[in-house]
Short mmCIF file of C-alpha atoms and ligand atoms in Angstrom, two decimals:
data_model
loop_
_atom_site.label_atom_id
_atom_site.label_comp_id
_atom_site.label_asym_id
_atom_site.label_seq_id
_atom_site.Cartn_x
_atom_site.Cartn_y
_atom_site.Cartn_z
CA UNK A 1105 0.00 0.00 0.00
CA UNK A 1106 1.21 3.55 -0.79
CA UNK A 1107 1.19 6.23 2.15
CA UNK A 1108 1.30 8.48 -1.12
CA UNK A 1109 -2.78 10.18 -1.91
CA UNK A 1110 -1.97 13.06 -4.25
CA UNK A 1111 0.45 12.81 -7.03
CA UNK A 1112 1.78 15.54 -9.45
CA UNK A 1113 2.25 14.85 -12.90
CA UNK A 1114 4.56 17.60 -14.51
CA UNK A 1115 4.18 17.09 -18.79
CA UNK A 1116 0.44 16.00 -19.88
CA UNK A 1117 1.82 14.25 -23.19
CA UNK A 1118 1.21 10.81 -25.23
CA UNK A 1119 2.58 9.37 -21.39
CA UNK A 1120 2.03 12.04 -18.58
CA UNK A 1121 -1.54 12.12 -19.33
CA UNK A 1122 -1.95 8.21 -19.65
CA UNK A 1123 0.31 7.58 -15.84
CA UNK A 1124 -1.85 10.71 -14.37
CA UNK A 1125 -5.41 9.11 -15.58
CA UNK A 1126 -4.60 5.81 -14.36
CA UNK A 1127 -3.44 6.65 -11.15
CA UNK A 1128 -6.93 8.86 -10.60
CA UNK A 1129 -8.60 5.27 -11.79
CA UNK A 1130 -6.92 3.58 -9.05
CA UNK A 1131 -7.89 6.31 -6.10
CA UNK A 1132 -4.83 8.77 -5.79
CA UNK A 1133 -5.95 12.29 -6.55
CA UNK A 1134 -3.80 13.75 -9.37
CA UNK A 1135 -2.84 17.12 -10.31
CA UNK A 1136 -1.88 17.60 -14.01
CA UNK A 1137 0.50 20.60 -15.13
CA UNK A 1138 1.56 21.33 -18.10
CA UNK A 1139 3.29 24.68 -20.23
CA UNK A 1140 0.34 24.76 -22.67
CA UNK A 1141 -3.19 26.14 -21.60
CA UNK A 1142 -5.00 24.25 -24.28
CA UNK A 1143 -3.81 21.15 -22.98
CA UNK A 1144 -4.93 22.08 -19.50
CA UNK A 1145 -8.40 23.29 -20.54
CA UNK A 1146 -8.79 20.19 -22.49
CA UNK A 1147 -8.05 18.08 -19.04
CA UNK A 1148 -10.16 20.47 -17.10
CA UNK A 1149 -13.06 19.85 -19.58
CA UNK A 1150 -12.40 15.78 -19.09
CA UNK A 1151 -11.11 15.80 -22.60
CA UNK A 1152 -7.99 14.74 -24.64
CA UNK A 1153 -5.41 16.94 -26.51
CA UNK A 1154 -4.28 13.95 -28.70
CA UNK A 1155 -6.21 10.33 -29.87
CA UNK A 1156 -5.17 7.40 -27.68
CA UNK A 1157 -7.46 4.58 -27.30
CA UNK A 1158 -9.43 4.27 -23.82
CA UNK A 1159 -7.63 7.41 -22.92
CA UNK A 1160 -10.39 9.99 -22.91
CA UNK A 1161 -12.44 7.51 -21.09
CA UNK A 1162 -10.39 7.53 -18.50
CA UNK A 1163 -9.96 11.02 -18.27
CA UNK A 1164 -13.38 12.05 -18.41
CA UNK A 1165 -14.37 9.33 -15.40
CA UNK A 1166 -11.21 11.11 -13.52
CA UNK A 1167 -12.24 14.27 -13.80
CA UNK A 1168 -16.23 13.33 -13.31
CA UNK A 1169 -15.10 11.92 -9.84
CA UNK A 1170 -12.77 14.89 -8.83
CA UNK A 1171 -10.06 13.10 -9.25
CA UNK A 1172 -8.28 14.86 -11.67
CA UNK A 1173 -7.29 18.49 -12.15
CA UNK A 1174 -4.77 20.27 -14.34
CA UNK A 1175 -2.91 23.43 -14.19
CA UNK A 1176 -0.28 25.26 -15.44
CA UNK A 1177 1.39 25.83 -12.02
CA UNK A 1178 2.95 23.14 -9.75
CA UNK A 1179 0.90 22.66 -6.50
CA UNK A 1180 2.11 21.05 -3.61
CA UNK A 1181 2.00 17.16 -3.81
CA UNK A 1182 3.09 13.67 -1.75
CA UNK A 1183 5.17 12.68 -5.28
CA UNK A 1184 5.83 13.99 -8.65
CA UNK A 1185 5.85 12.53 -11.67
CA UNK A 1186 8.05 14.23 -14.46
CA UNK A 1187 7.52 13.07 -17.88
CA UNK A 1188 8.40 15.98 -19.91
CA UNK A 1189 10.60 15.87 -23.60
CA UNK A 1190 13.93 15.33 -23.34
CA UNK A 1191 14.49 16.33 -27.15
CA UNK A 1192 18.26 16.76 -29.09
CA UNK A 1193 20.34 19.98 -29.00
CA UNK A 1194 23.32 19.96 -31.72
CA UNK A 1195 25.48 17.16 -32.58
CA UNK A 1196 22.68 14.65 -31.07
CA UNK A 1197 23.18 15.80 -27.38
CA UNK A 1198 20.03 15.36 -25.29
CA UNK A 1199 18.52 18.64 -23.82
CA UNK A 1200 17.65 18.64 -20.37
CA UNK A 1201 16.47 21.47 -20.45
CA UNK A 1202 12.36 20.61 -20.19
CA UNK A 1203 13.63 18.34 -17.07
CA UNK A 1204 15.48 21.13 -15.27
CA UNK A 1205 12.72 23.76 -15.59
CA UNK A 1206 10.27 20.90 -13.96
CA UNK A 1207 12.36 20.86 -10.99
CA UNK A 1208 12.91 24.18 -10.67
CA UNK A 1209 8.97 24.39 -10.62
CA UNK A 1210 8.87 21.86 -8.29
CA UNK A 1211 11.48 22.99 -5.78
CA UNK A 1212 9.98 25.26 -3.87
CA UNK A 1213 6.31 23.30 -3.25
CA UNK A 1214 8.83 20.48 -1.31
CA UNK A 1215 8.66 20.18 2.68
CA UNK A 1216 11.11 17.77 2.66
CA UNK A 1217 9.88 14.34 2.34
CA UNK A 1218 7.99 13.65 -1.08
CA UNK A 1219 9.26 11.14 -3.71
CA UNK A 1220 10.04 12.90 -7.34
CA UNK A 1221 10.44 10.24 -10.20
CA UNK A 1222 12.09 11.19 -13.60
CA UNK A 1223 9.56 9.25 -16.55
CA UNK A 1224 11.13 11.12 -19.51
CA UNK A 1225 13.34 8.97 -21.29
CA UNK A 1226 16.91 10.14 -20.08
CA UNK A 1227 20.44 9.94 -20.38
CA UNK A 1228 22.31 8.11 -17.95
CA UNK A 1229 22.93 10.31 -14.85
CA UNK A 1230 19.83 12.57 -15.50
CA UNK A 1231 17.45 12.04 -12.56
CA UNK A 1232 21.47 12.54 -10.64
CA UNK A 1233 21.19 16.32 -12.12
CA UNK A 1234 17.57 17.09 -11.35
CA UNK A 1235 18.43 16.22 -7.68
CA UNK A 1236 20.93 18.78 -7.83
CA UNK A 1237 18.93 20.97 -9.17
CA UNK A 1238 16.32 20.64 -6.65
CA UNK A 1239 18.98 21.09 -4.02
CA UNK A 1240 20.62 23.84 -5.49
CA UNK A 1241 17.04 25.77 -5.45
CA UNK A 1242 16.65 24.34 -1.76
CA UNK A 1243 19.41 24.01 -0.13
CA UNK A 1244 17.89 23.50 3.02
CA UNK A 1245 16.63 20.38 1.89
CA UNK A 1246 20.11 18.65 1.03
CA UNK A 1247 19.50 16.43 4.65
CA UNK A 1248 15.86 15.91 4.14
CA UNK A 1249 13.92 12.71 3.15
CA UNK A 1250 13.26 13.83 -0.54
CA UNK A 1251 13.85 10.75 -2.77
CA UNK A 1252 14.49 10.61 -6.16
CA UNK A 1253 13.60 7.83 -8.69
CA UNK A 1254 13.44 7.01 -12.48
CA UNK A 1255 10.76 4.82 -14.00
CA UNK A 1256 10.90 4.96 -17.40
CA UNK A 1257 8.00 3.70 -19.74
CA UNK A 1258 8.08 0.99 -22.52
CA UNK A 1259 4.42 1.37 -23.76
CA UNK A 1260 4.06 1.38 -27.38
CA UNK A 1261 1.52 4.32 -28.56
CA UNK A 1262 -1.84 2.82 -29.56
CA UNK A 1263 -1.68 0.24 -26.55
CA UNK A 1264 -0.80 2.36 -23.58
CA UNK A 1265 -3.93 1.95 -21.19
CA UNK A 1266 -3.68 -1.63 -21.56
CA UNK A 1267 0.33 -1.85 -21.44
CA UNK A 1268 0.61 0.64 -18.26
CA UNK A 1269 -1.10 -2.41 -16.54
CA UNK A 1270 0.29 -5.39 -17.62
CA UNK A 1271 3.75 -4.07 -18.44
CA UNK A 1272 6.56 -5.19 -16.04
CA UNK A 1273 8.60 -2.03 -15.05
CA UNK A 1274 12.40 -0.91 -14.13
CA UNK A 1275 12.44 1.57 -10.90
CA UNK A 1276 15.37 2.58 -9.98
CA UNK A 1277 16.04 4.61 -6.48
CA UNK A 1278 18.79 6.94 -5.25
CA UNK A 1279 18.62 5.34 -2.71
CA UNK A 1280 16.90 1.57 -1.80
CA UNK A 1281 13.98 3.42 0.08
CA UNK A 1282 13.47 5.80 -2.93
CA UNK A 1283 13.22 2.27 -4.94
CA UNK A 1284 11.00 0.81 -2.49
CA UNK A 1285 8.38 3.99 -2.22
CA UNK A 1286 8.24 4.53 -6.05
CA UNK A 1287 7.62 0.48 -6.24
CA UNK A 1288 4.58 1.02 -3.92
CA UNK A 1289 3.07 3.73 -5.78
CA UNK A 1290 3.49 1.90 -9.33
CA UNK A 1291 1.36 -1.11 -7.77
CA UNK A 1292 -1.55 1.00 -7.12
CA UNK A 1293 -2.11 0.44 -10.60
CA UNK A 1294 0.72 -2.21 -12.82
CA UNK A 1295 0.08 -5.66 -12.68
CA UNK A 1296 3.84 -6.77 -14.28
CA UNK A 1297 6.94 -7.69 -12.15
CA UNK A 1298 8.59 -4.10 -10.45
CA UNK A 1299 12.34 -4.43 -10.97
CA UNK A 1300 14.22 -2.72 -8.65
CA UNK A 1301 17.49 -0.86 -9.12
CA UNK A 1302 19.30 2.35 -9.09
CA UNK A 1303 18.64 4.97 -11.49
CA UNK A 1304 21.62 5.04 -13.72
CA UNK A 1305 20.61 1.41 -14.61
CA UNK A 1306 17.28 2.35 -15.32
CA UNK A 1307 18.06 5.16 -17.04
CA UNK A 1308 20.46 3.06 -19.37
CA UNK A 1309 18.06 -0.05 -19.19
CA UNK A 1310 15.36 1.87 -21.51
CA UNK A 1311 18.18 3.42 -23.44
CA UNK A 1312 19.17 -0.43 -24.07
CA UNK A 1313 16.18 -1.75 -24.89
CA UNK A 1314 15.85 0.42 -27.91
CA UNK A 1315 18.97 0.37 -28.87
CA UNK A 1316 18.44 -3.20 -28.99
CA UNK A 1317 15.87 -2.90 -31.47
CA UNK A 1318 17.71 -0.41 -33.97
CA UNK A 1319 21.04 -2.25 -33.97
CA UNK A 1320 18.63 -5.10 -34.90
CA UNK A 1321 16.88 -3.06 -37.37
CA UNK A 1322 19.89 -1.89 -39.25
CA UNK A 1323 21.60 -5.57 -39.32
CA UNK A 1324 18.52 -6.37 -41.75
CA UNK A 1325 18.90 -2.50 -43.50
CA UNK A 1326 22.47 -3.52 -43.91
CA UNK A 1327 21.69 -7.26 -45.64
CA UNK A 1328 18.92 -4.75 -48.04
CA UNK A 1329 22.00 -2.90 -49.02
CA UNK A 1330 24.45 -5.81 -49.79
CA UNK A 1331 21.63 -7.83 -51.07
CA UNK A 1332 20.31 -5.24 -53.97
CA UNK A 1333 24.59 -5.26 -54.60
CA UNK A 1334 24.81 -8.93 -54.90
CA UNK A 1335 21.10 -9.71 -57.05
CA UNK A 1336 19.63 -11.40 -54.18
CA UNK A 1337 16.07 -11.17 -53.01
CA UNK A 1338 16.80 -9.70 -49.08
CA UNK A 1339 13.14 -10.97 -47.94
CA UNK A 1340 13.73 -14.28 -49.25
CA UNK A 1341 17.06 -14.42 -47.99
CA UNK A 1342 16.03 -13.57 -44.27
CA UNK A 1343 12.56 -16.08 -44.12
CA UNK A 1344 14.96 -18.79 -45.03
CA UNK A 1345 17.46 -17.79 -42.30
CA UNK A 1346 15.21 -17.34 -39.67
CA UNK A 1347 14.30 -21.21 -40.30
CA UNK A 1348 17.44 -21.34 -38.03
CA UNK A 1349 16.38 -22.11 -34.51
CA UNK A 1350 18.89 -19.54 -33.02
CA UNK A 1351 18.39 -16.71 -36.06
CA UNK A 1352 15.28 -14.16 -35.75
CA UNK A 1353 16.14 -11.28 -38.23
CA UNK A 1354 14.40 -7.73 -38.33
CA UNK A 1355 12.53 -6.41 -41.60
CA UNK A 1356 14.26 -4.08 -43.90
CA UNK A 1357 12.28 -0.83 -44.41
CA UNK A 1358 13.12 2.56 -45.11
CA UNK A 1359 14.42 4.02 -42.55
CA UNK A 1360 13.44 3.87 -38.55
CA UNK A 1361 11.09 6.36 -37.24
CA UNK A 1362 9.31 7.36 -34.45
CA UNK A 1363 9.84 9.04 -31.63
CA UNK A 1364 11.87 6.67 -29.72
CA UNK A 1365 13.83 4.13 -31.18
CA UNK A 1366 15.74 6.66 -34.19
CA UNK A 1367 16.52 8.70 -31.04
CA UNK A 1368 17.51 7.17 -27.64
CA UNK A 1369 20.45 5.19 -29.41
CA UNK A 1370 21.97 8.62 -29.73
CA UNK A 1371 22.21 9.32 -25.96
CA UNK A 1372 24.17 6.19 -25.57
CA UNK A 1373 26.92 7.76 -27.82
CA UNK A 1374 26.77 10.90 -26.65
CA UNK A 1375 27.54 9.14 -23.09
CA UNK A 1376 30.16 6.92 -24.37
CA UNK A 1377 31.33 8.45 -27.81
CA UNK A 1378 34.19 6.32 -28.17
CA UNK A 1379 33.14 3.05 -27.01
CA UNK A 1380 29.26 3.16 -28.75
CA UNK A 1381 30.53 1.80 -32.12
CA UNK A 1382 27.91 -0.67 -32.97
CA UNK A 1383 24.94 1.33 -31.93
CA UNK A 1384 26.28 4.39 -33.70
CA UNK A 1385 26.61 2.62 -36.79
CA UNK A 1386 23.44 1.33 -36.66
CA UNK A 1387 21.85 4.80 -36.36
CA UNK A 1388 24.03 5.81 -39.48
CA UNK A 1389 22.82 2.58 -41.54
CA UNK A 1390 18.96 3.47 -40.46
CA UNK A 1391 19.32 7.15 -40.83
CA UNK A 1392 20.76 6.99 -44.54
CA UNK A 1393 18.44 4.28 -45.98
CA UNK A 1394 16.14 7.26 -46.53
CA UNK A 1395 18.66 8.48 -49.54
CA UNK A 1396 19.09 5.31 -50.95
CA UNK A 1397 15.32 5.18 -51.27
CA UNK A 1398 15.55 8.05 -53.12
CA UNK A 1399 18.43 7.21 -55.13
CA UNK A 1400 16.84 4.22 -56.37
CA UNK A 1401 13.28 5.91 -57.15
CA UNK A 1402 15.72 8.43 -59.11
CA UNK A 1403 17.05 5.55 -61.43
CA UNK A 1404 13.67 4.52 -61.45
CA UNK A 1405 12.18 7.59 -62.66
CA UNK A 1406 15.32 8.04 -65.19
CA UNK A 1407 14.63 4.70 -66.83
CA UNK A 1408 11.21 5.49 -67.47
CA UNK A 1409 12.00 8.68 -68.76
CA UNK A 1410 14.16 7.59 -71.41
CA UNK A 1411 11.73 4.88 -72.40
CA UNK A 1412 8.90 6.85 -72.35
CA UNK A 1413 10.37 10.46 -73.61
CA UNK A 1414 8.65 12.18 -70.53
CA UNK A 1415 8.52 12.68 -66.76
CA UNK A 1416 6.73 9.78 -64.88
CA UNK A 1417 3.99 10.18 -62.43
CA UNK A 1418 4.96 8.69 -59.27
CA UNK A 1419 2.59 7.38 -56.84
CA UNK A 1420 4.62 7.11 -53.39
CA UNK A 1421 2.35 4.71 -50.57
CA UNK A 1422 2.30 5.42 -46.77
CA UNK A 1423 3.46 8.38 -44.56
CA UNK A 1424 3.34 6.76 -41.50
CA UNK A 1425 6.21 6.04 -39.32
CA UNK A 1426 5.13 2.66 -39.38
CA UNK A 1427 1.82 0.42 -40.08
CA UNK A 1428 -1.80 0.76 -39.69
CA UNK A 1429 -1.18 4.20 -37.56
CA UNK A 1430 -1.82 8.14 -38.54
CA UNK A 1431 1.33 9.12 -36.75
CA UNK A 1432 3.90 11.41 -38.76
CA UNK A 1433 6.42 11.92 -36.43
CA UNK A 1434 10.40 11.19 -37.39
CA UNK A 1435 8.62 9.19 -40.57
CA UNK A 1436 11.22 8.38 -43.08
CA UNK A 1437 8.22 7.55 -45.21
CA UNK A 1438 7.27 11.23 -45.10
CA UNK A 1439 10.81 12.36 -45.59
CA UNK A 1440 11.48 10.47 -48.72
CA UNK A 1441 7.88 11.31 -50.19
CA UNK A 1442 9.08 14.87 -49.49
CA UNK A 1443 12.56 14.58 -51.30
CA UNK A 1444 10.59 13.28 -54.17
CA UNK A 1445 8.38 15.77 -54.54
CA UNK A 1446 11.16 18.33 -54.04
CA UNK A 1447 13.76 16.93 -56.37
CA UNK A 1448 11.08 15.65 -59.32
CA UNK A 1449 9.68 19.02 -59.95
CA UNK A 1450 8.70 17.49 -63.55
CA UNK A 1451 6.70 15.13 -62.19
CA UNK A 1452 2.81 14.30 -60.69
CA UNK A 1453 3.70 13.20 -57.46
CA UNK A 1454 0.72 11.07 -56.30
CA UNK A 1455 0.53 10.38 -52.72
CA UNK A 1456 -1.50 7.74 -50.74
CA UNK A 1457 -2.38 7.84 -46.97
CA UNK A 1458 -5.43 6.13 -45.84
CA UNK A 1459 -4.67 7.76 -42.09
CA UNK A 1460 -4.85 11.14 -42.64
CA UNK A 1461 -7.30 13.53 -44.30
CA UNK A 1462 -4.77 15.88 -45.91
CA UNK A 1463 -1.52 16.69 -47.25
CA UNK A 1464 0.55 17.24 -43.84
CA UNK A 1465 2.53 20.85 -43.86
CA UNK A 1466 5.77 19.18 -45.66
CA UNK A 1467 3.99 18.29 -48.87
CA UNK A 1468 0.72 20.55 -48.44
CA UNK A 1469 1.16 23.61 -51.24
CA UNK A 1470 3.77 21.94 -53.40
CA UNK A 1471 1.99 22.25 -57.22
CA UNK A 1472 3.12 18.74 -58.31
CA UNK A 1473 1.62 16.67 -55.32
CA UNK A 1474 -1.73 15.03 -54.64
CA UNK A 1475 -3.10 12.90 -51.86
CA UNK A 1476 -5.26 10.36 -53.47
CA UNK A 1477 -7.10 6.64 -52.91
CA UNK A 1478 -4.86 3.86 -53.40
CA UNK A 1479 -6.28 2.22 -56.22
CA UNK A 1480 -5.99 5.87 -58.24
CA UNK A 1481 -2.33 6.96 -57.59
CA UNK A 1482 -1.52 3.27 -58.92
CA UNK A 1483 -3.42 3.07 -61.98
CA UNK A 1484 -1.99 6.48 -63.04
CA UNK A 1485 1.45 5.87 -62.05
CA UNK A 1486 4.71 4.81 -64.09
CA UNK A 1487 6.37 4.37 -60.55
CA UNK A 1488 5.11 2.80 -57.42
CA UNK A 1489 7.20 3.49 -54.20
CA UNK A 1490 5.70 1.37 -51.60
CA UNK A 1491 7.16 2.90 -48.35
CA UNK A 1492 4.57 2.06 -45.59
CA UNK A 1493 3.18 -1.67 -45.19
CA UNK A 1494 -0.38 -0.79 -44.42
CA UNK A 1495 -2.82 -3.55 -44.27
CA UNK A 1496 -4.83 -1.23 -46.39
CA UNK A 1497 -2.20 -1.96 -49.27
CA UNK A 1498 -1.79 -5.78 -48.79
CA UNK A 1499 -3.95 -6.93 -51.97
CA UNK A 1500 -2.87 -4.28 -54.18
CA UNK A 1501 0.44 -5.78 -55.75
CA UNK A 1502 -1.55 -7.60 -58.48
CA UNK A 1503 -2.56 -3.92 -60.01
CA UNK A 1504 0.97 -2.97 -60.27
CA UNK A 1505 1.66 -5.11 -63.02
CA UNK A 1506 3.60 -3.87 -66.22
CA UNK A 1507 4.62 -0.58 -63.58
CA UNK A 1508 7.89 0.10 -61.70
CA UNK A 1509 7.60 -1.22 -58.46
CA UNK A 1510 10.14 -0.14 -55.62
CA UNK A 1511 8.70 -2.12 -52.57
CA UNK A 1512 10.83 -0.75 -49.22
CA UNK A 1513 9.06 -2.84 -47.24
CA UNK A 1514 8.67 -6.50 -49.16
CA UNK A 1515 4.74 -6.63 -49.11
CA UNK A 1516 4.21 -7.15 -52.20
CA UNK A 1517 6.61 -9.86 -52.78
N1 LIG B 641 10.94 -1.18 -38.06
C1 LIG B 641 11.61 -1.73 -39.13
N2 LIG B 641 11.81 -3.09 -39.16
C2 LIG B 641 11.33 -3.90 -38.17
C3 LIG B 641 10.65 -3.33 -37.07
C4 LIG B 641 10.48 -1.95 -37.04
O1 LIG B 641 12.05 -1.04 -40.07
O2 LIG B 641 11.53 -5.13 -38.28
C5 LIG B 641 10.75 0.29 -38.00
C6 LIG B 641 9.29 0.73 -38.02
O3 LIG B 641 8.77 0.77 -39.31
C7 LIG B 641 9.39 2.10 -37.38
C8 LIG B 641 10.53 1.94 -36.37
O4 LIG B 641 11.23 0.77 -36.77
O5 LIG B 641 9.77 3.08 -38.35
C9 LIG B 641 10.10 1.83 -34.92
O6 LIG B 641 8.92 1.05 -34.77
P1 LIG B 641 8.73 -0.01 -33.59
O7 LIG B 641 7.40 -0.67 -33.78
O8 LIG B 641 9.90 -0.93 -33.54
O9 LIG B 641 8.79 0.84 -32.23
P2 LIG B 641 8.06 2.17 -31.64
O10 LIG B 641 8.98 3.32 -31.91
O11 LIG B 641 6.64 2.31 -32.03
O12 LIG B 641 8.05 1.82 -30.04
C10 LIG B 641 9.28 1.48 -29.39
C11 LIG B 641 9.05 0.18 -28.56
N3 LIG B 641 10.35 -0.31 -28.10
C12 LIG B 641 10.77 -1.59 -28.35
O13 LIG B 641 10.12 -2.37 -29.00
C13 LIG B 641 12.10 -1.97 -27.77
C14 LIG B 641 8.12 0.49 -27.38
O14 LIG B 641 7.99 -0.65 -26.53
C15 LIG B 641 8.67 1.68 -26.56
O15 LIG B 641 7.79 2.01 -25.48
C16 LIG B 641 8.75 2.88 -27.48
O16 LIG B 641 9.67 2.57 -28.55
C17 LIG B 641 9.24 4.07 -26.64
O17 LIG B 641 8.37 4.89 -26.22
O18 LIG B 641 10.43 4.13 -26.33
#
């Protein structure tokens, strides 16, 4: 049981707002702050800033019950939860900059024995630094009981009410009581395993874990690369070596997006730039098979040009980051659609995206794109640049026939 009954959650984003409605589900009375008043109102109101299944449920119960309130100032509170962006500065540095402010905020509502966990995803040493920022704001407090802890989250967008339950999680403490109070305040509402540890580890372990994934992920961009060198079908090549009982290989794509995995690798080298070898070469592999993409639709489009005597309409598939989702963000898909449209100025550029209603801001305006149905931008296109393996597009190879096809993803194959 937690002696903690009113939590602070400093950042209402895709996972402030999720941790803050599920607590108020599970009987501790939340406060919500965050920088931007619409995002407040919107809480206030029992409403959601952003789509997130279950989520505005949730919310609206939370609020209904007076469980949940938002501001834009911190109040005073038994813990705080920080789960504010911890974007880039230059040269791939993370900026701690949304963290620090948070604790500033925070500072001066302590009496000197509430918990404060770090959620943002963080380089190692972080939650270290907003102790000592607390402290330098109150110095007083430098003997006190405040604990620190980090608790990072591994939900994947689309399934985060349902993950922030069943998920196991890493806590790590300052110290082993900081561990031990953040433990008993996560079991007021996860069902997984609690993991225990200090916070550098958990810092590092969620830095790991996706770092996992995009060394992974560029082994198969890698094989794509040597494959389309060599004449050898790269999606035949990996189903027959993952017949291997020890041997699971990724999927090749065209690039890795997101908001996560094409950026957390990055605060491992910045930590450890001469040691993280591997994982910065992975981000180099992933982050430059969006010009290859675009070098081969080139050759594509050249070919067809000589053939043909004119420029060919190109209908480029998918703008998501990744399947079956509307979300934009870090989406090589939408960076090579825009290098297309930018660098073919001769040609139509027909663009499909079931999951959105219009041209986002990168393509919107440009005179040689359209976003059209599926089933047009094929039948008028010379090329086809699959770049986003919807479901939506899975029995739509067979009316490709006689076109240029560059599949990035191997759906059609
Ligand atoms: N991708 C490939 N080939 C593959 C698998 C993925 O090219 O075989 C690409 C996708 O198309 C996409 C990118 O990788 O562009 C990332 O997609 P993803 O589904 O691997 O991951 P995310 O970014 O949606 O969510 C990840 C998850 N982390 C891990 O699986 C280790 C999630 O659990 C984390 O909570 C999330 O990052 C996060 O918030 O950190």
């Amino acid at each position: 049981m937690s002696e903690i009954s009113s939590v602070a959650v400093v950042g209402l984003g895709y996972i402030g707002l999720p941790t803050a409605a599920i607590l108020a589900e599970n009987g501790v009375r939340v406060h919500g702050v965050d920088v931007s008043q619409r995002t407040v109102d919107a809480v206030n109101a029992g409403t959601v800033p952003f789509v997130e299944p279950d989520l505005a449920d949730f919310v609206s119960r939370a609020v209904e019950k007076g469980l949940l309130s938002a501001t834009l100032d911190t109040p005073k509170a038994d813990a705080y939860i920080v789960a504010v962006p911890t974007p880039f500065k230059d040269g791939h540095a993370p900026d701690l900059g949304y963290i620090e402010a948070a604790a500033r905020a925070l500072a001066p509502q302590l009496s000197g024995d509430e918990l404060v966990i770090l959620e943002s995803t963080s380089p190692p040493g972080a939650t270290e630094r907003m102790a000592e920022v607390v402290y330098t704001e109150r110095p007083d407090l430098r003997e006190s009981k405040v604990d620190f802890a980090h608790c990072p989250e591994r939900v994947l967008p689309g399934r985060v009410m349902v993950e922030l339950v069943t998920n196991d999680r890493i806590v790590g403490g300052s110290t082993p009581r900081a561990a031990q109070r953040a433990k008993a305040l996560y079991e007021t509402f996860c069902e997984g395993q609690i993991l225990l540890t200090d916070t550098r580890t958990a810092e590092m372990a969620k830095l790991v874990e996706n770092s996992f994934r995009d060394v992974n992920i560029a082994f198969a961009n890698e094989l794509s690369l040597i494959c389309a060198e060599l004449g050898i079908d790269v999606w035949e090549l990996i189903e027959l070596a993952n017949h291997h009982p020890r041997v699971n290989i990724l999927q090749p794509g065209p690039g890795v997006g997101g908001h996560c995995i094409a950026v957390d690798p990055w605060f491992i080298v910045d930590a450890a730039p001469d040691t993280a070898r591997i994982i910065r070469a992975a981000r180099e592999i992933n982050d430059g098979k969006p010009k290859w993409v675009v070098d081969q639709a080139k050759a594509a489009a050249f070919d067809v040009q000589q053939a043909t005597g004119r420029a060919p309409v190109v209908a480029v598939l998918g703008l998501a980051f990744k399947p079956n989702i509307d979300d934009l963000r870090e989406s090589p898909a939408l960076n090579i659609a825009t290098e297309v449209a930018q660098q073919f100025t001769g040609s139509r550029i027909l663009v499909v995206e079931p999951h959105v209603e219009e041209l986002p801001a990168a393509l919107a305006g440009r005179e040689n794109v359209e976003l059209v149905p599926a089933e047009d931008g094929i039948r008028e296109a010379d090329v086809v640049l699959l770049l986003v393996d919807h479901d939506a597009f899975a029995g739509l190879g067979a009316a490709t026939e006689g076109k240029t096809v560059i599949d990035t993803r191997g759906q059609w194959r």
